[in-house]
């Protein structure tokens, strides 16, 4: 099995998994917060926030990648600040790939969680309040557990999106083997060289298997949680 | 514990303007759907902040808008049993029950888990998930969950409304036990005159957001002028009685009340226990002479006290039978024919069959009222 892929191909698979995992985990707290603000908040500019969150979904990925390059590049205002203050560099690093994937996956993450938050019966929260639970405890013991199916669904969507992300990543952090060459970039590279067809096909198969596995896992998880909650 | 409410709140359709005070063990908030009952209970619970007014429980002020006091719901320590139960779907029954206890300071806990479980008969349900519970079971769990938070007052918003008649009969005795065994003060919202009759000590009648009457349940129910609100068809007198004897051969139970002896179909209640009996006005006949050759077993002597002629062909009367108020509904024709007027001595005639089991309640030792017998009151 291990011989099926070359070391360079394994590196791409491994890097893709690492980038996607980090993209999903790092954006989760912000995703949950944004989903709650959009679902429950009543403030001026909510529509604007909603628009900004969804922007990567409708913009060409190249545009998103270029905006990231402008903002988070070494000379970009945010990138320069982060490098000076914390020594964090995104440009042409795997962290940059993770950032690009996180931004692209964020709308999907927020959307799934938001729907789940909106489905939470607020009367249950009232009931928890009358039982003596402080609002913070109500959030932790009632709202969050009831939102869990949406959070998991959002995480899997975000992860899957990150696994397949190509345009924004290659624009922002290029296609450096071992550093920013994720699975789609590697497939793209194979298709650009003579005789790369078999390599491209192998990685395509890997890609299909990984996507399918994520999908099945999410289905199984959703069913299990759904049974436990039985939101009737 | 004294609960005093004096609040105003804009509901859009009308203004909720409620002022009452109660010391009762079980205070019924009675009124039609949309009369503002649930809003009022939500205001007491702290789920709604009223526009104006104040609420005090004992000597603690819960709300005083003018002074900027509003104790949030989670610090009021009031139990709330909702109409739809609101059991947490992601927790087991046991976790649901313990939820409130967890937030109650140790020193303030006065309810024992095992006792509450036993009282409500929910021991077999503890490890189940809420979706596997029936409606009646859910309501018992909801009651247990509220109780285990050791509240100072229990609010119940139509806890039986979503249940069928058989399940209502299953829950009612448990509520009586809360009232009589645990002795927790209860505010009970209902639009069912049968439930109120059976449970309430004190009654607050709400109509379009306003308090139409407050007082002892039997007095309020006996007021002829409130019939349009308390429901004309179901109007009746509440009588406190004591079980005097059971007759095995006839299958009848004799009850003793201020008005005299009442013979009713057998009640499974120990001799000496007290019962609450509701006699509907339309089930009572009036005779001006002691009747003879009559199938009805209960003939009580009394005098006419009040006649309410509200215009139609039907007339409501209040009789005084040995100090006990009895309500009677007759045709205007009969009243004129018999020459009934206040002060006139008469005999009230009540068929034993008129006492269906749901109109009998209030016994602490009652095992289960309404087991299968679910005659609508």
XYZ file of C-alpha atoms in Angstrom:
609
model
C 0.000 0.000 0.000
C 2.752 2.369 0.985
C 4.541 1.591 -2.284
C 1.541 2.718 -4.292
C 2.607 6.338 -3.925
C 6.020 7.876 -4.287
C 7.547 9.692 -1.285
C 6.806 13.020 -2.939
C 3.181 12.042 -3.378
C 2.930 10.918 0.224
C 4.304 14.283 1.247
C 1.528 16.000 -0.675
C -1.147 13.799 0.930
C 0.307 14.333 4.374
C 0.601 18.074 3.841
C -2.976 18.296 2.587
C -4.268 16.524 5.683
C -2.203 18.737 7.976
C -3.268 21.958 6.249
C -6.951 20.962 6.225
C -6.936 19.890 9.857
C -5.345 23.113 11.001
C -7.590 25.197 8.792
C -10.649 23.531 10.346
C -9.529 23.619 13.976
C -8.129 27.140 13.906
C -11.241 28.624 12.330
C -13.662 26.737 14.615
C -13.815 29.188 17.566
C -14.276 32.155 15.240
C -16.788 30.126 13.233
C -18.913 29.328 16.279
C -18.758 32.937 17.470
C -19.710 34.302 14.056
C -22.544 31.806 13.678
C -24.015 32.839 17.043
C -23.683 36.523 16.258
C -25.415 36.049 12.915
C -28.111 33.763 14.320
C -28.906 35.683 17.482
C -27.457 39.154 17.157
C -29.683 42.080 16.350
C -27.387 44.913 15.405
C -26.714 47.347 12.636
C -24.336 45.900 10.066
C -25.374 42.306 10.521
C -26.123 42.040 6.811
C -22.674 43.452 6.027
C -20.973 40.904 8.296
C -23.017 38.163 6.686
C -21.878 39.371 3.268
C -18.203 39.452 4.216
C -18.380 35.931 5.661
C -19.960 34.592 2.496
C -17.740 36.526 0.082
C -15.144 33.725 -0.445
C -17.984 31.493 -1.578
C -18.874 33.677 -4.532
C -15.586 35.401 -5.385
C -13.278 33.632 -7.823
C -10.762 31.780 -5.599
C -7.939 33.556 -7.404
C -9.338 36.871 -6.203
C -9.515 35.624 -2.611
C -5.963 34.353 -2.877
C -4.771 37.651 -4.283
C -6.511 39.636 -1.528
C -4.834 37.366 1.017
C -1.515 38.011 -0.670
C -2.094 41.750 -0.479
C -3.122 41.657 3.194
C -1.035 38.821 4.615
C 2.007 38.917 2.345
C 5.294 39.959 3.963
C 4.687 43.521 2.767
C 0.955 43.477 3.375
C -0.322 45.498 6.331
C -1.442 42.506 8.410
C 1.335 40.176 7.313
C 4.043 42.735 8.117
C 2.533 43.419 11.521
C 2.241 39.733 12.420
C 5.821 39.081 11.387
C 7.167 41.984 13.437
C 5.032 41.435 16.504
C 4.828 37.635 16.716
C 7.193 36.299 14.100
C 4.321 34.629 12.266
C 4.787 34.366 8.522
C 2.080 33.173 6.139
C 3.547 33.926 2.756
C 4.793 30.818 0.930
C 4.530 28.647 4.045
C 2.189 25.779 4.840
C 0.568 28.076 7.442
C -0.418 30.330 4.560
C -2.011 27.375 2.813
C -3.937 26.663 6.009
C -5.047 30.310 6.176
C -6.246 30.243 2.575
C -8.148 27.009 3.189
C -9.650 28.375 6.404
C -10.912 31.483 4.640
C -12.400 29.417 1.830
C -14.020 26.935 4.218
C -15.258 29.571 6.678
C -18.608 30.322 4.959
C -19.484 26.625 4.953
C -18.496 26.257 8.591
C -20.487 29.291 9.693
C -23.500 28.386 7.611
C -23.856 24.887 9.058
C -23.420 26.071 12.644
C -25.745 29.006 12.144
C -28.579 26.797 10.894
C -28.053 24.566 13.894
C -28.102 27.508 16.322
C -31.289 28.797 14.766
C -32.862 25.374 15.242
C -32.156 25.339 18.977
C -35.404 25.679 20.899
C -34.870 28.811 22.953
C -37.574 27.692 25.319
C -35.143 25.043 26.518
C -32.729 27.828 27.394
C -35.482 29.583 29.341
C -36.173 26.335 31.170
C -32.498 26.020 32.092
C -32.588 29.592 33.393
C -35.524 28.879 35.687
C -33.547 25.916 37.032
C -30.890 28.306 38.254
C -28.374 28.161 35.431
C -26.469 31.358 34.715
C -26.619 32.327 31.003
C -23.001 31.197 30.535
C -23.885 27.767 31.925
C -27.013 27.653 29.792
C -24.795 28.199 26.770
C -22.342 25.464 27.770
C -24.829 22.861 28.975
C -27.805 23.390 26.692
C -27.153 25.545 23.630
C -23.733 24.206 22.678
C -24.606 20.499 23.025
C -27.745 21.040 20.955
C -25.661 22.833 18.320
C -23.139 19.993 18.193
C -24.565 18.278 15.078
C -24.225 21.532 13.159
C -20.730 22.159 14.487
C -19.597 18.699 13.372
C -21.282 19.039 10.004
C -19.641 22.430 9.541
C -16.226 21.087 10.498
C -16.473 18.256 7.999
C -17.625 20.581 5.239
C -14.791 22.955 6.062
C -12.279 20.092 6.098
C -13.536 18.750 2.768
C -13.389 22.197 1.237
C -9.851 22.612 2.529
C -8.800 19.273 1.040
C -9.972 20.402 -2.351
C -8.918 24.044 -2.179
C -6.704 25.010 -5.093
C -7.180 28.499 -6.523
C -6.717 30.654 -3.442
C -3.898 28.478 -2.103
C -1.805 28.474 -5.264
C -2.324 32.222 -5.700
C -1.416 33.061 -2.121
C 1.384 30.606 -1.281
C 2.309 29.162 -4.690
C 3.097 25.494 -5.309
C 6.229 24.555 -3.362
C 6.739 20.795 -2.930
C 6.919 19.824 0.734
C 5.775 23.262 1.904
C 2.659 24.417 0.074
C 2.082 21.712 -2.515
C -1.196 20.191 -1.361
C -2.993 17.336 -3.094
C -4.784 19.442 -5.745
C -1.594 21.413 -6.470
C 0.325 18.152 -6.863
C -2.292 16.800 -9.268
C -2.144 20.046 -11.208
C 1.642 19.780 -11.410
C 1.413 16.204 -12.676
C -0.936 17.243 -15.433
C 1.515 19.912 -16.549
C 4.475 17.569 -17.137
C 4.821 14.912 -19.854
C 4.131 11.383 -18.504
C 2.513 12.651 -15.349
C -0.806 11.010 -16.133
C -0.360 7.974 -13.896
C 0.753 10.159 -10.981
C -2.231 12.419 -11.461
C -4.532 9.410 -11.592
C -3.094 7.908 -8.409
C -3.534 11.140 -6.486
C -6.992 11.580 -7.937
C -7.925 8.186 -6.534
C -6.511 9.173 -3.156
C -8.519 12.360 -3.330
C -11.733 10.499 -4.117
C -11.144 8.010 -1.287
C -10.460 10.744 1.263
C -13.511 12.775 0.228
C -15.727 9.723 0.322
C -14.421 8.744 3.756
C -15.107 12.227 5.109
C -18.607 12.153 3.683
C -19.393 8.736 5.153
C -17.962 9.728 8.518
C -20.106 12.842 8.601
C -23.219 10.878 7.666
C -22.587 8.299 10.374
C -21.895 10.970 12.972
C -24.998 12.948 12.046
C -27.136 9.847 12.309
C -25.716 8.938 15.703
C -26.202 12.390 17.145
C -29.612 12.678 15.566
C -30.664 9.472 17.272
C -29.365 10.675 20.602
C -31.081 14.009 20.407
C -34.175 12.923 18.549
C -35.193 16.511 18.095
C -38.877 15.880 18.081
C -45.257 32.306 51.623
C -46.838 35.500 50.478
C -46.661 36.313 46.780
C -47.632 39.810 45.815
C -47.900 40.861 42.196
C -48.711 44.274 40.831
C -47.561 44.663 37.263
C -48.453 46.244 33.974
C -47.149 45.007 30.665
C -48.082 45.867 27.101
C -49.024 42.768 25.151
C -49.908 44.512 21.928
C -53.427 43.124 21.729
C -54.179 44.365 25.213
C -52.572 45.545 28.392
C -51.757 43.010 31.071
C -52.667 44.797 34.282
C -52.562 42.352 37.148
C -52.596 43.007 40.841
C -53.159 40.311 43.427
C -51.734 38.885 46.586
C -51.899 35.295 47.702
C -50.976 33.193 50.699
C -52.587 30.102 49.248
C -50.939 26.732 49.072
C -52.154 26.326 45.535
C -53.149 29.484 43.751
C -54.907 28.954 40.448
C -54.529 31.565 37.732
C -57.700 30.928 35.862
C -58.850 32.433 32.599
C -59.642 31.721 28.991
C -56.932 31.175 26.393
C -55.347 34.514 25.602
C -56.340 36.155 28.858
C -52.694 36.752 29.772
C -52.134 33.866 32.176
C -48.941 32.541 30.639
C -47.473 36.010 30.267
C -48.210 36.670 33.906
C -46.453 33.466 34.965
C -43.495 34.282 32.720
C -43.280 37.666 34.382
C -43.275 36.022 37.823
C -40.620 33.543 36.662
C -38.429 36.348 35.350
C -38.590 35.325 31.698
C -40.362 38.560 30.810
C -39.486 41.945 32.190
C -42.706 43.855 32.823
C -43.046 47.468 31.722
C -44.124 48.630 35.160
C -44.775 47.345 38.629
C -43.391 45.129 41.315
C -43.377 41.525 42.448
C -42.431 40.328 45.916
C -42.092 36.847 47.333
C -42.116 36.833 51.126
C -39.992 39.826 52.062
C -37.814 39.638 48.945
C -38.506 42.023 46.110
C -38.087 40.213 42.802
C -39.122 43.078 40.577
C -39.505 46.759 41.207
C -39.195 48.584 37.923
C -39.433 52.016 39.510
C -36.426 51.222 41.717
C -34.573 49.449 38.939
C -34.792 46.031 40.579
C -35.099 42.991 38.341
C -33.812 39.710 39.722
C -32.936 37.510 36.711
C -34.735 34.185 36.360
C -31.742 32.083 37.349
C -31.448 33.834 40.715
C -35.121 33.674 41.683
C -35.170 30.031 42.701
C -38.678 29.521 41.418
C -39.523 26.168 39.858
C -41.326 26.250 36.529
C -43.205 23.346 34.974
C -43.976 24.254 31.382
C -46.951 23.152 29.360
C -44.750 21.218 26.938
C -42.378 19.831 29.562
C -39.243 21.209 27.932
C -37.131 18.222 28.910
C -33.558 18.609 27.637
C -33.363 16.208 24.682
C -29.599 15.696 24.932
C -29.648 14.507 28.550
C -30.976 11.342 30.159
C -33.908 11.513 32.536
C -31.517 11.330 35.486
C -29.375 14.156 34.131
C -32.493 16.215 33.500
C -33.639 15.682 37.058
C -30.280 16.632 38.525
C -29.816 19.678 36.313
C -31.433 22.194 38.642
C -30.047 20.632 41.793
C -26.567 21.232 40.471
C -27.141 24.984 40.439
C -28.777 25.105 43.863
C -26.479 26.050 46.743
C -26.005 23.050 49.016
C -27.506 24.840 52.004
C -30.675 25.675 50.080
C -31.395 22.119 48.936
C -34.363 20.686 50.776
C -35.524 18.082 48.279
C -34.153 14.562 48.416
C -33.584 12.876 45.070
C -34.930 9.520 46.212
C -38.046 11.022 47.754
C -38.961 12.999 44.674
C -38.359 9.965 42.454
C -40.648 7.918 44.636
C -43.306 10.583 44.957
C -43.547 10.913 41.182
C -43.026 7.230 40.437
C -40.259 7.843 37.916
C -37.604 5.444 39.192
C -37.962 3.115 36.179
C -37.368 6.011 33.791
C -34.049 7.280 35.126
C -31.764 5.887 32.441
C -34.065 6.563 29.536
C -33.696 9.287 26.983
C -36.481 11.882 26.785
C -37.695 10.808 23.341
C -38.594 7.417 24.804
C -41.024 8.969 27.304
C -44.766 9.317 26.959
C -46.421 12.688 27.461
C -47.463 11.865 31.016
C -43.999 10.600 31.887
C -42.417 13.734 30.445
C -44.611 15.916 32.619
C -43.708 13.942 35.739
C -40.021 14.277 34.905
C -40.535 18.001 34.346
C -42.189 18.298 37.743
C -39.368 16.326 39.358
C -36.724 18.446 37.669
C -38.343 21.658 38.902
C -38.756 20.248 42.416
C -35.165 19.052 42.711
C -33.916 22.596 42.238
C -35.515 23.096 45.684
C -37.577 26.091 44.603
C -39.304 28.488 46.952
C -42.405 28.492 44.781
C -43.528 26.234 41.976
C -45.049 27.733 38.837
C -47.079 25.357 36.683
C -48.323 26.553 33.317
C -51.144 24.274 32.198
C -49.046 21.195 32.886
C -51.892 18.921 31.815
C -53.052 20.779 28.726
C -51.098 18.675 26.254
C -52.249 15.370 27.759
C -55.314 13.284 27.060
C -57.935 12.661 29.731
C -56.399 9.412 30.953
C -52.945 10.999 31.394
C -54.492 13.970 33.196
C -55.999 11.586 35.695
C -52.551 10.041 36.072
C -50.813 13.333 36.910
C -53.446 15.049 39.057
C -52.820 12.940 42.181
C -49.102 13.804 41.964
C -49.893 17.501 41.948
C -52.140 16.989 44.961
C -49.229 15.287 46.677
C -46.949 18.231 45.947
C -49.505 20.500 47.511
C -50.283 18.344 50.533
C -47.196 16.218 51.194
C -44.345 18.487 50.150
C -46.275 21.617 50.994
C -44.562 23.780 48.402
C -46.588 26.856 47.419
C -47.805 26.472 43.854
C -49.080 28.920 41.270
C -51.083 26.878 38.817
C -52.238 28.223 35.479
C -55.285 26.606 33.957
C -58.323 27.199 31.842
C -59.919 23.973 33.023
C -62.526 24.519 35.687
C -62.323 20.844 36.633
C -58.592 21.087 37.440
C -58.976 24.339 39.325
C -61.861 22.972 41.327
C -59.950 19.938 42.263
C -56.644 21.593 43.118
C -56.964 25.234 44.053
C -57.155 26.817 47.475
C -56.971 30.341 46.135
C -58.169 31.467 42.777
C -57.250 34.436 40.634
C -59.577 34.964 37.685
C -58.014 36.747 34.730
C -59.993 38.303 31.933
C -58.392 40.226 29.071
C -55.279 40.856 31.116
C -57.096 42.086 34.180
C -57.795 40.420 37.499
C -61.552 39.956 37.680
C -61.587 38.259 41.078
C -59.263 36.933 43.773
C -60.238 34.811 46.724
C -60.765 31.374 48.199
C -61.544 28.960 45.378
C -64.969 27.926 46.665
C -66.030 31.548 47.142
C -64.887 32.634 43.703
C -66.508 29.620 42.080
C -69.713 30.315 43.951
C -70.048 33.860 42.663
C -72.900 34.007 40.224
C -71.609 37.223 38.651
C -68.398 35.475 37.588
C -70.151 32.713 35.692
C -69.473 34.303 32.317
C -65.752 34.025 33.155
C -65.601 30.783 35.091
C -67.688 29.098 32.451
C -71.413 28.781 32.674
C -71.703 25.195 31.558
C -69.177 23.923 34.064
C -70.197 26.200 36.929
C -70.646 24.476 40.243
C -70.010 24.599 43.957
C -66.956 23.174 45.690
C -67.719 21.316 48.870
C -65.229 20.070 51.430
C -66.393 16.691 52.675
C -65.178 13.821 54.811
C -65.547 10.136 54.020
C -67.996 8.750 56.550
C -68.518 5.151 55.459
C -68.407 2.711 52.566
C -71.297 0.392 51.898
C -70.072 -2.795 50.277
C -73.497 -4.104 49.273
C -74.695 -0.986 47.448
C -71.236 0.096 46.321
C -71.847 3.587 47.604
C -69.735 5.864 49.770
C -71.287 8.287 52.203
C -69.634 11.678 52.511
C -70.370 14.178 55.264
C -70.288 17.917 54.638
C -71.803 21.012 56.211
C -74.922 20.597 54.112
C -75.516 17.026 55.282
C -74.764 13.539 54.002
C -73.985 12.846 50.363
C -74.114 9.376 48.894
C -71.850 8.939 45.887
C -70.531 5.988 43.863
C -67.785 4.234 45.769
C -64.576 6.237 46.229
C -61.333 4.428 47.014
C -60.475 6.682 49.907
C -60.050 5.739 53.543
C -62.817 6.505 56.019
C -62.073 9.793 57.772
C -60.074 11.277 54.888
C -61.183 14.613 53.509
C -62.323 15.038 49.953
C -63.246 17.864 47.722
C -66.455 17.500 45.811
C -67.728 19.547 42.949
C -71.456 19.710 42.345
C -72.292 21.258 39.019
C -75.172 23.713 39.042
C -76.921 21.932 36.205
C -76.906 18.640 38.139
C -79.008 20.028 40.988
C -82.806 20.077 41.113
C -84.926 22.074 43.500
C -88.124 21.008 45.288
C -90.253 23.204 47.481
C -91.630 20.234 49.414
C -89.661 17.260 50.759
C -89.818 14.941 47.754
C -91.034 11.360 48.033
C -90.717 8.337 45.794
C -87.565 9.712 44.201
C -84.639 7.857 42.718
C -82.140 10.566 43.591
C -80.385 9.694 46.835
C -79.294 13.120 47.996
C -81.868 15.559 49.287
C -80.432 18.517 51.179
C -82.585 21.110 52.920
C -81.608 24.765 52.470
C -82.775 28.240 51.615
C -82.551 30.332 48.469
C -79.972 33.057 48.938
C -79.511 34.695 45.601
C -81.066 34.539 42.182
C -79.134 35.771 39.187
C -81.386 36.457 36.274
C -79.105 37.264 33.425
C -81.882 37.668 30.956
C -82.158 34.318 29.199
C -84.449 31.393 29.805
C -81.910 29.988 32.270
C -81.418 31.241 35.799
C -78.673 30.584 38.339
C -79.445 30.331 42.045
C -77.315 30.099 45.124
C -78.685 28.043 47.985
C -77.496 27.960 51.551
C -77.545 24.431 52.912
C -76.377 24.441 56.532
C -73.809 27.125 55.801
C -72.637 25.468 52.598
C -73.180 27.259 49.301
C -74.759 25.219 46.564
C -75.290 26.409 43.012
C -78.339 25.479 40.998
C -79.277 26.133 37.395
C -82.970 26.155 36.559
C -85.215 27.448 33.846
C -86.799 30.806 34.386
C -90.091 29.031 33.931
C -89.462 26.713 36.928
C -88.310 29.565 39.131
C -91.534 31.452 38.427
C -93.659 28.325 38.654
C -92.310 27.358 42.089
C -92.312 30.951 43.263
C -88.645 30.839 44.223
C -87.290 33.974 45.861
C -84.482 34.758 48.296
C -85.306 33.432 51.763
C -87.560 30.652 50.529
C -86.794 27.246 52.138
C -86.255 24.528 49.537
C -84.773 21.070 49.049
C -81.804 20.522 46.759
C -81.893 17.181 44.956
C -78.722 15.669 43.533
C -78.393 12.328 41.752
C -75.520 10.206 43.043
C -74.565 9.549 39.440
C -73.784 13.252 39.042
C -70.597 12.735 41.056
C -68.187 11.520 38.468
C -64.749 10.632 39.662
C -62.996 13.682 38.302
C -65.184 15.917 40.409
C -63.905 14.124 43.493
C -60.382 14.947 44.565
C -58.124 16.410 47.158
C -57.558 13.277 49.185
C -53.977 12.874 50.274
C -54.260 9.116 50.373
C -56.048 8.740 47.077
C -54.173 6.027 45.239
C -54.993 7.014 41.759
C -58.003 8.847 40.586
C -59.136 8.239 37.065
C -57.571 4.861 36.397
C -59.373 4.204 33.187
C -62.440 6.112 34.299
C -62.021 9.287 32.383
C -65.475 10.758 32.312
C -65.079 14.362 31.312
C -66.202 16.523 34.178
